[in-house]
Amino acid sequence: MQQPVGPPLPPAHPPMPAVPPADATTAAVAVLLIGPAGAGKTTVARYWADTRRVPTAHISLDDVREWVRSGFADPQSGWNEHSEAQYRLARRTCGFAARNFLANGISCIIDDAVFPDWPAVGLGGWKRHVGPGLLPVVLLPGLEVVLERNAERSGNRRLGDEEVARIHGRMAGWYGSGLPIIDNSQQDVATTARLIDEVVARALTTW
């Protein structure tokens, strides 16, 4: 006697839905935003983190350094062993946070004034603490723009004009380094953030 035929049984392991390829707006990435004082690093980094389609953290090295209240070694008073030690400690702390965010699928963008000619405040230290996948991007508007933006700052974040010009000149050393450089002199924050997305998208195609 022929047995009735029922509906086919579902496969033991149903196929997983297709996962769309990661792009600059969805991938978990770590970006290091480099630039002189007044370049707009913190503002752009915060906006980029706020507007991504996936969880993204903003880590400001200056904020972490200022966690030290009593005994804060202000580099404006002169770079010495104490300010360097506190800088290195803050960088390790930021790197630890970035690795934890990435391990939990959360992107991050770190902002810091990294000099191309100063190993103590260099790119190598960041990559050691965050990982080789760290993507550095340089914000480098013109000097006039940097001076104008710095004048709007307050407290120990505001530098003298001569110091700003000196830092800006040293940052020009990033030209020819191969790092992506964004001149945001004429760009608003949203446009600058979109340019960072484009840099990230290009980097993802090579990973």
PDB file of C-alpha atoms in Angstrom:
ATOM      1  CA  MET A   1       0.000   0.000   0.000  1.00  0.00           C
ATOM      2  CA  GLN A   2       1.433   3.359  -1.015  1.00  0.00           C
ATOM      3  CA  GLN A   3       2.185   5.668   1.877  1.00  0.00           C
ATOM      4  CA  PRO A   4       0.859   9.235   1.648  1.00  0.00           C
ATOM      5  CA  VAL A   5       3.463  11.775   0.664  1.00  0.00           C
ATOM      6  CA  GLY A   6       3.682  14.786   3.017  1.00  0.00           C
ATOM      7  CA  PRO A   7       5.489  18.047   2.597  1.00  0.00           C
ATOM      8  CA  PRO A   8       9.270  17.778   2.355  1.00  0.00           C
ATOM      9  CA  LEU A   9      11.174  17.969   5.599  1.00  0.00           C
ATOM     10  CA  PRO A  10      13.215  21.105   6.128  1.00  0.00           C
ATOM     11  CA  PRO A  11      16.968  20.653   5.809  1.00  0.00           C
ATOM     12  CA  ALA A  12      18.789  19.851   9.035  1.00  0.00           C
ATOM     13  CA  HIS A  13      20.798  23.069   8.724  1.00  0.00           C
ATOM     14  CA  PRO A  14      18.883  25.721   6.805  1.00  0.00           C
ATOM     15  CA  PRO A  15      21.075  27.974   4.707  1.00  0.00           C
ATOM     16  CA  MET A  16      22.190  31.165   6.385  1.00  0.00           C
ATOM     17  CA  PRO A  17      20.954  34.371   4.812  1.00  0.00           C
ATOM     18  CA  ALA A  18      23.465  36.102   2.608  1.00  0.00           C
ATOM     19  CA  VAL A  19      25.519  38.703   4.465  1.00  0.00           C
ATOM     20  CA  PRO A  20      26.089  41.883   2.487  1.00  0.00           C
ATOM     21  CA  PRO A  21      29.710  42.906   2.131  1.00  0.00           C
ATOM     22  CA  ALA A  22      30.952  45.401   4.700  1.00  0.00           C
ATOM     23  CA  ASP A  23      31.346  48.970   3.579  1.00  0.00           C
ATOM     24  CA  ALA A  24      32.612  52.201   5.098  1.00  0.00           C
ATOM     25  CA  THR A  25      29.335  52.828   6.910  1.00  0.00           C
ATOM     26  CA  THR A  26      28.826  49.351   8.410  1.00  0.00           C
ATOM     27  CA  ALA A  27      32.266  47.815   9.013  1.00  0.00           C
ATOM     28  CA  ALA A  28      33.820  47.746  12.500  1.00  0.00           C
ATOM     29  CA  VAL A  29      36.982  49.773  12.037  1.00  0.00           C
ATOM     30  CA  ALA A  30      39.454  51.797  14.090  1.00  0.00           C
ATOM     31  CA  VAL A  31      40.392  55.204  12.675  1.00  0.00           C
ATOM     32  CA  LEU A  32      43.133  57.445  14.054  1.00  0.00           C
ATOM     33  CA  LEU A  33      42.387  61.053  13.134  1.00  0.00           C
ATOM     34  CA  ILE A  34      45.629  63.032  13.100  1.00  0.00           C
ATOM     35  CA  GLY A  35      46.062  66.776  12.823  1.00  0.00           C
ATOM     36  CA  PRO A  36      47.310  69.973  14.436  1.00  0.00           C
ATOM     37  CA  ALA A  37      45.467  71.931  17.104  1.00  0.00           C
ATOM     38  CA  GLY A  38      42.568  73.700  15.424  1.00  0.00           C
ATOM     39  CA  ALA A  39      42.227  71.202  12.589  1.00  0.00           C
ATOM     40  CA  GLY A  40      38.779  70.186  13.818  1.00  0.00           C
ATOM     41  CA  LYS A  41      39.757  66.637  14.810  1.00  0.00           C
ATOM     42  CA  THR A  42      37.505  66.334  17.831  1.00  0.00           C
ATOM     43  CA  THR A  43      34.489  67.935  16.157  1.00  0.00           C
ATOM     44  CA  VAL A  44      34.809  65.793  13.039  1.00  0.00           C
ATOM     45  CA  ALA A  45      35.527  62.612  15.003  1.00  0.00           C
ATOM     46  CA  ARG A  46      32.492  63.143  17.228  1.00  0.00           C
ATOM     47  CA  TYR A  47      30.258  63.819  14.210  1.00  0.00           C
ATOM     48  CA  TRP A  48      31.572  60.759  12.350  1.00  0.00           C
ATOM     49  CA  ALA A  49      30.900  58.574  15.382  1.00  0.00           C
ATOM     50  CA  ASP A  50      27.430  60.100  15.889  1.00  0.00           C
ATOM     51  CA  THR A  51      26.242  59.556  12.320  1.00  0.00           C
ATOM     52  CA  ARG A  52      27.465  56.072  11.398  1.00  0.00           C
ATOM     53  CA  ARG A  53      24.895  53.321  10.835  1.00  0.00           C
ATOM     54  CA  VAL A  54      26.658  50.986  13.288  1.00  0.00           C
ATOM     55  CA  PRO A  55      27.778  51.464  16.916  1.00  0.00           C
ATOM     56  CA  THR A  56      30.832  53.713  16.920  1.00  0.00           C
ATOM     57  CA  ALA A  57      32.798  55.219  19.813  1.00  0.00           C
ATOM     58  CA  HIS A  58      34.802  58.426  19.892  1.00  0.00           C
ATOM     59  CA  ILE A  59      38.001  58.359  21.936  1.00  0.00           C
ATOM     60  CA  SER A  60      39.778  61.672  22.504  1.00  0.00           C
ATOM     61  CA  LEU A  61      43.339  61.354  23.744  1.00  0.00           C
ATOM     62  CA  ASP A  62      43.182  64.852  25.241  1.00  0.00           C
ATOM     63  CA  ASP A  63      40.096  63.892  27.246  1.00  0.00           C
ATOM     64  CA  VAL A  64      41.823  60.781  28.584  1.00  0.00           C
ATOM     65  CA  ARG A  65      44.981  62.718  29.466  1.00  0.00           C
ATOM     66  CA  GLU A  66      42.866  65.179  31.448  1.00  0.00           C
ATOM     67  CA  TRP A  67      41.487  62.382  33.587  1.00  0.00           C
ATOM     68  CA  VAL A  68      44.598  63.151  35.643  1.00  0.00           C
ATOM     69  CA  ARG A  69      43.534  66.087  37.810  1.00  0.00           C
ATOM     70  CA  SER A  70      46.055  66.606  40.586  1.00  0.00           C
ATOM     71  CA  GLY A  71      49.515  66.360  39.076  1.00  0.00           C
ATOM     72  CA  PHE A  72      48.437  66.826  35.453  1.00  0.00           C
ATOM     73  CA  ALA A  73      51.571  67.394  33.367  1.00  0.00           C
ATOM     74  CA  ASP A  74      50.489  70.087  30.932  1.00  0.00           C
ATOM     75  CA  PRO A  75      52.709  69.861  27.826  1.00  0.00           C
ATOM     76  CA  GLN A  76      52.231  73.610  27.262  1.00  0.00           C
ATOM     77  CA  SER A  77      54.395  74.114  30.331  1.00  0.00           C
ATOM     78  CA  GLY A  78      57.159  72.192  28.581  1.00  0.00           C
ATOM     79  CA  TRP A  79      57.469  68.644  27.329  1.00  0.00           C
ATOM     80  CA  ASN A  80      59.358  66.625  29.902  1.00  0.00           C
ATOM     81  CA  GLU A  81      59.542  63.107  31.307  1.00  0.00           C
ATOM     82  CA  HIS A  82      56.308  63.605  33.273  1.00  0.00           C
ATOM     83  CA  SER A  83      54.231  64.864  30.323  1.00  0.00           C
ATOM     84  CA  GLU A  84      55.652  62.123  28.111  1.00  0.00           C
ATOM     85  CA  ALA A  85      54.881  59.448  30.712  1.00  0.00           C
ATOM     86  CA  GLN A  86      51.296  60.684  31.050  1.00  0.00           C
ATOM     87  CA  TYR A  87      50.946  60.817  27.267  1.00  0.00           C
ATOM     88  CA  ARG A  88      52.142  57.217  26.918  1.00  0.00           C
ATOM     89  CA  LEU A  89      49.770  56.134  29.695  1.00  0.00           C
ATOM     90  CA  ALA A  90      46.832  57.869  27.999  1.00  0.00           C
ATOM     91  CA  ARG A  91      47.743  56.281  24.655  1.00  0.00           C
ATOM     92  CA  ARG A  92      47.840  52.807  26.226  1.00  0.00           C
ATOM     93  CA  THR A  93      44.474  53.489  27.880  1.00  0.00           C
ATOM     94  CA  CYS A  94      42.953  54.603  24.565  1.00  0.00           C
ATOM     95  CA  GLY A  95      44.417  51.578  22.804  1.00  0.00           C
ATOM     96  CA  PHE A  96      42.992  49.220  25.414  1.00  0.00           C
ATOM     97  CA  ALA A  97      39.557  50.818  25.024  1.00  0.00           C
ATOM     98  CA  ALA A  98      39.748  50.657  21.221  1.00  0.00           C
ATOM     99  CA  ARG A  99      40.643  46.945  21.250  1.00  0.00           C
ATOM    100  CA  ASN A 100      37.744  46.218  23.595  1.00  0.00           C
ATOM    101  CA  PHE A 101      35.317  48.145  21.401  1.00  0.00           C
ATOM    102  CA  LEU A 102      36.494  46.324  18.273  1.00  0.00           C
ATOM    103  CA  ALA A 103      36.288  42.939  20.010  1.00  0.00           C
ATOM    104  CA  ASN A 104      32.622  43.698  20.680  1.00  0.00           C
ATOM    105  CA  GLY A 105      31.855  44.834  17.144  1.00  0.00           C
ATOM    106  CA  ILE A 106      31.985  48.548  17.913  1.00  0.00           C
ATOM    107  CA  SER A 107      33.998  50.847  15.679  1.00  0.00           C
ATOM    108  CA  CYS A 108      36.040  53.673  17.113  1.00  0.00           C
ATOM    109  CA  ILE A 109      37.706  56.874  16.024  1.00  0.00           C
ATOM    110  CA  ILE A 110      40.591  58.276  18.058  1.00  0.00           C
ATOM    111  CA  ASP A 111      41.871  61.830  17.660  1.00  0.00           C
ATOM    112  CA  ASP A 112      45.405  62.880  18.493  1.00  0.00           C
ATOM    113  CA  ALA A 113      48.114  65.244  17.253  1.00  0.00           C
ATOM    114  CA  VAL A 114      50.616  62.656  16.028  1.00  0.00           C
ATOM    115  CA  PHE A 115      53.869  64.074  14.665  1.00  0.00           C
ATOM    116  CA  PRO A 116      55.641  62.436  11.710  1.00  0.00           C
ATOM    117  CA  ASP A 117      59.091  63.356  13.062  1.00  0.00           C
ATOM    118  CA  TRP A 118      58.692  62.541  16.766  1.00  0.00           C
ATOM    119  CA  PRO A 119      58.887  58.876  17.816  1.00  0.00           C
ATOM    120  CA  ALA A 120      57.604  59.617  21.349  1.00  0.00           C
ATOM    121  CA  VAL A 121      54.311  60.859  19.896  1.00  0.00           C
ATOM    122  CA  GLY A 122      54.364  58.619  16.861  1.00  0.00           C
ATOM    123  CA  LEU A 123      52.199  56.398  14.729  1.00  0.00           C
ATOM    124  CA  GLY A 124      54.083  53.243  15.691  1.00  0.00           C
ATOM    125  CA  GLY A 125      52.979  53.489  19.312  1.00  0.00           C
ATOM    126  CA  TRP A 126      49.337  53.732  18.297  1.00  0.00           C
ATOM    127  CA  LYS A 127      49.580  50.689  16.056  1.00  0.00           C
ATOM    128  CA  ARG A 128      51.239  48.706  18.845  1.00  0.00           C
ATOM    129  CA  HIS A 129      48.416  49.500  21.250  1.00  0.00           C
ATOM    130  CA  VAL A 130      45.417  49.313  18.895  1.00  0.00           C
ATOM    131  CA  GLY A 131      46.614  46.838  16.276  1.00  0.00           C
ATOM    132  CA  PRO A 132      48.022  46.808  12.737  1.00  0.00           C
ATOM    133  CA  GLY A 133      44.553  47.377  11.262  1.00  0.00           C
ATOM    134  CA  LEU A 134      44.433  50.908  12.669  1.00  0.00           C
ATOM    135  CA  LEU A 135      43.644  53.332   9.834  1.00  0.00           C
ATOM    136  CA  PRO A 136      45.358  56.732  10.176  1.00  0.00           C
ATOM    137  CA  VAL A 137      43.796  59.743   8.444  1.00  0.00           C
ATOM    138  CA  VAL A 138      45.345  63.226   8.520  1.00  0.00           C
ATOM    139  CA  LEU A 139      43.247  66.395   8.758  1.00  0.00           C
ATOM    140  CA  LEU A 140      45.395  69.283   7.583  1.00  0.00           C
ATOM    141  CA  PRO A 141      43.631  72.560   6.762  1.00  0.00           C
ATOM    142  CA  GLY A 142      45.577  75.704   5.924  1.00  0.00           C
ATOM    143  CA  LEU A 143      47.418  77.619   8.632  1.00  0.00           C
ATOM    144  CA  GLU A 144      45.023  80.577   8.532  1.00  0.00           C
ATOM    145  CA  VAL A 145      42.075  78.265   9.191  1.00  0.00           C
ATOM    146  CA  VAL A 146      43.894  76.508  12.032  1.00  0.00           C
ATOM    147  CA  LEU A 147      44.778  79.839  13.682  1.00  0.00           C
ATOM    148  CA  GLU A 148      41.184  81.028  13.439  1.00  0.00           C
ATOM    149  CA  ARG A 149      39.782  77.813  14.924  1.00  0.00           C
ATOM    150  CA  ASN A 150      42.384  77.745  17.694  1.00  0.00           C
ATOM    151  CA  ALA A 151      41.399  81.288  18.694  1.00  0.00           C
ATOM    152  CA  GLU A 152      37.898  79.986  19.456  1.00  0.00           C
ATOM    153  CA  ARG A 153      39.212  77.430  21.941  1.00  0.00           C
ATOM    154  CA  SER A 154      39.507  77.998  25.678  1.00  0.00           C
ATOM    155  CA  GLY A 155      41.462  76.718  28.663  1.00  0.00           C
ATOM    156  CA  ASN A 156      44.565  74.613  28.158  1.00  0.00           C
ATOM    157  CA  ARG A 157      43.265  73.515  24.734  1.00  0.00           C
ATOM    158  CA  ARG A 158      44.067  76.972  23.322  1.00  0.00           C
ATOM    159  CA  LEU A 159      47.652  77.460  22.179  1.00  0.00           C
ATOM    160  CA  GLY A 160      49.640  80.531  21.281  1.00  0.00           C
ATOM    161  CA  ASP A 161      49.783  81.488  17.604  1.00  0.00           C
ATOM    162  CA  GLU A 162      53.501  80.729  17.341  1.00  0.00           C
ATOM    163  CA  GLU A 163      52.989  77.260  18.816  1.00  0.00           C
ATOM    164  CA  VAL A 164      50.083  76.577  16.448  1.00  0.00           C
ATOM    165  CA  ALA A 165      52.199  77.624  13.454  1.00  0.00           C
ATOM    166  CA  ARG A 166      55.089  75.440  14.614  1.00  0.00           C
ATOM    167  CA  ILE A 167      52.834  72.400  15.048  1.00  0.00           C
ATOM    168  CA  HIS A 168      51.165  73.009  11.690  1.00  0.00           C
ATOM    169  CA  GLY A 169      54.549  73.164   9.986  1.00  0.00           C
ATOM    170  CA  ARG A 170      55.612  69.859  11.521  1.00  0.00           C
ATOM    171  CA  MET A 171      52.341  68.227  10.463  1.00  0.00           C
ATOM    172  CA  ALA A 172      53.190  69.077   6.851  1.00  0.00           C
ATOM    173  CA  GLY A 173      55.705  66.256   7.132  1.00  0.00           C
ATOM    174  CA  TRP A 174      52.818  63.833   6.573  1.00  0.00           C
ATOM    175  CA  TYR A 175      52.786  64.852   2.917  1.00  0.00           C
ATOM    176  CA  GLY A 176      54.695  62.179   1.045  1.00  0.00           C
ATOM    177  CA  SER A 177      54.122  59.636   3.830  1.00  0.00           C
ATOM    178  CA  GLY A 178      51.445  57.757   1.916  1.00  0.00           C
ATOM    179  CA  LEU A 179      48.799  58.461   4.553  1.00  0.00           C
ATOM    180  CA  PRO A 180      45.460  59.844   3.347  1.00  0.00           C
ATOM    181  CA  ILE A 181      45.367  63.622   3.902  1.00  0.00           C
ATOM    182  CA  ILE A 182      42.171  65.665   3.953  1.00  0.00           C
ATOM    183  CA  ASP A 183      42.425  69.431   3.575  1.00  0.00           C
ATOM    184  CA  ASN A 184      39.216  70.505   5.277  1.00  0.00           C
ATOM    185  CA  SER A 185      39.867  74.239   4.957  1.00  0.00           C
ATOM    186  CA  GLN A 186      36.745  74.723   2.835  1.00  0.00           C
ATOM    187  CA  GLN A 187      34.778  71.649   3.966  1.00  0.00           C
ATOM    188  CA  ASP A 188      32.056  71.577   6.583  1.00  0.00           C
ATOM    189  CA  VAL A 189      31.975  68.854   9.221  1.00  0.00           C
ATOM    190  CA  ALA A 190      29.519  66.626   7.357  1.00  0.00           C
ATOM    191  CA  THR A 191      31.549  66.750   4.140  1.00  0.00           C
ATOM    192  CA  THR A 192      34.767  66.017   6.006  1.00  0.00           C
ATOM    193  CA  ALA A 193      33.125  63.004   7.669  1.00  0.00           C
ATOM    194  CA  ARG A 194      32.005  61.764   4.245  1.00  0.00           C
ATOM    195  CA  LEU A 195      35.591  62.055   2.995  1.00  0.00           C
ATOM    196  CA  ILE A 196      36.699  59.901   5.926  1.00  0.00           C
ATOM    197  CA  ASP A 197      34.096  57.323   4.865  1.00  0.00           C
ATOM    198  CA  GLU A 198      35.631  57.320   1.395  1.00  0.00           C
ATOM    199  CA  VAL A 199      39.092  56.734   2.849  1.00  0.00           C
ATOM    200  CA  VAL A 200      37.759  53.857   4.968  1.00  0.00           C
ATOM    201  CA  ALA A 201      35.955  52.350   1.965  1.00  0.00           C
ATOM    202  CA  ARG A 202      39.177  52.346  -0.081  1.00  0.00           C
ATOM    203  CA  ALA A 203      41.092  50.785   2.791  1.00  0.00           C
ATOM    204  CA  LEU A 204      38.499  48.002   3.192  1.00  0.00           C
ATOM    205  CA  THR A 205      38.997  46.912  -0.414  1.00  0.00           C
ATOM    206  CA  THR A 206      42.639  46.110   0.354  1.00  0.00           C
ATOM    207  CA  TRP A 207      42.056  44.153   3.592  1.00  0.00           C
TER     208      TRP A 207
END
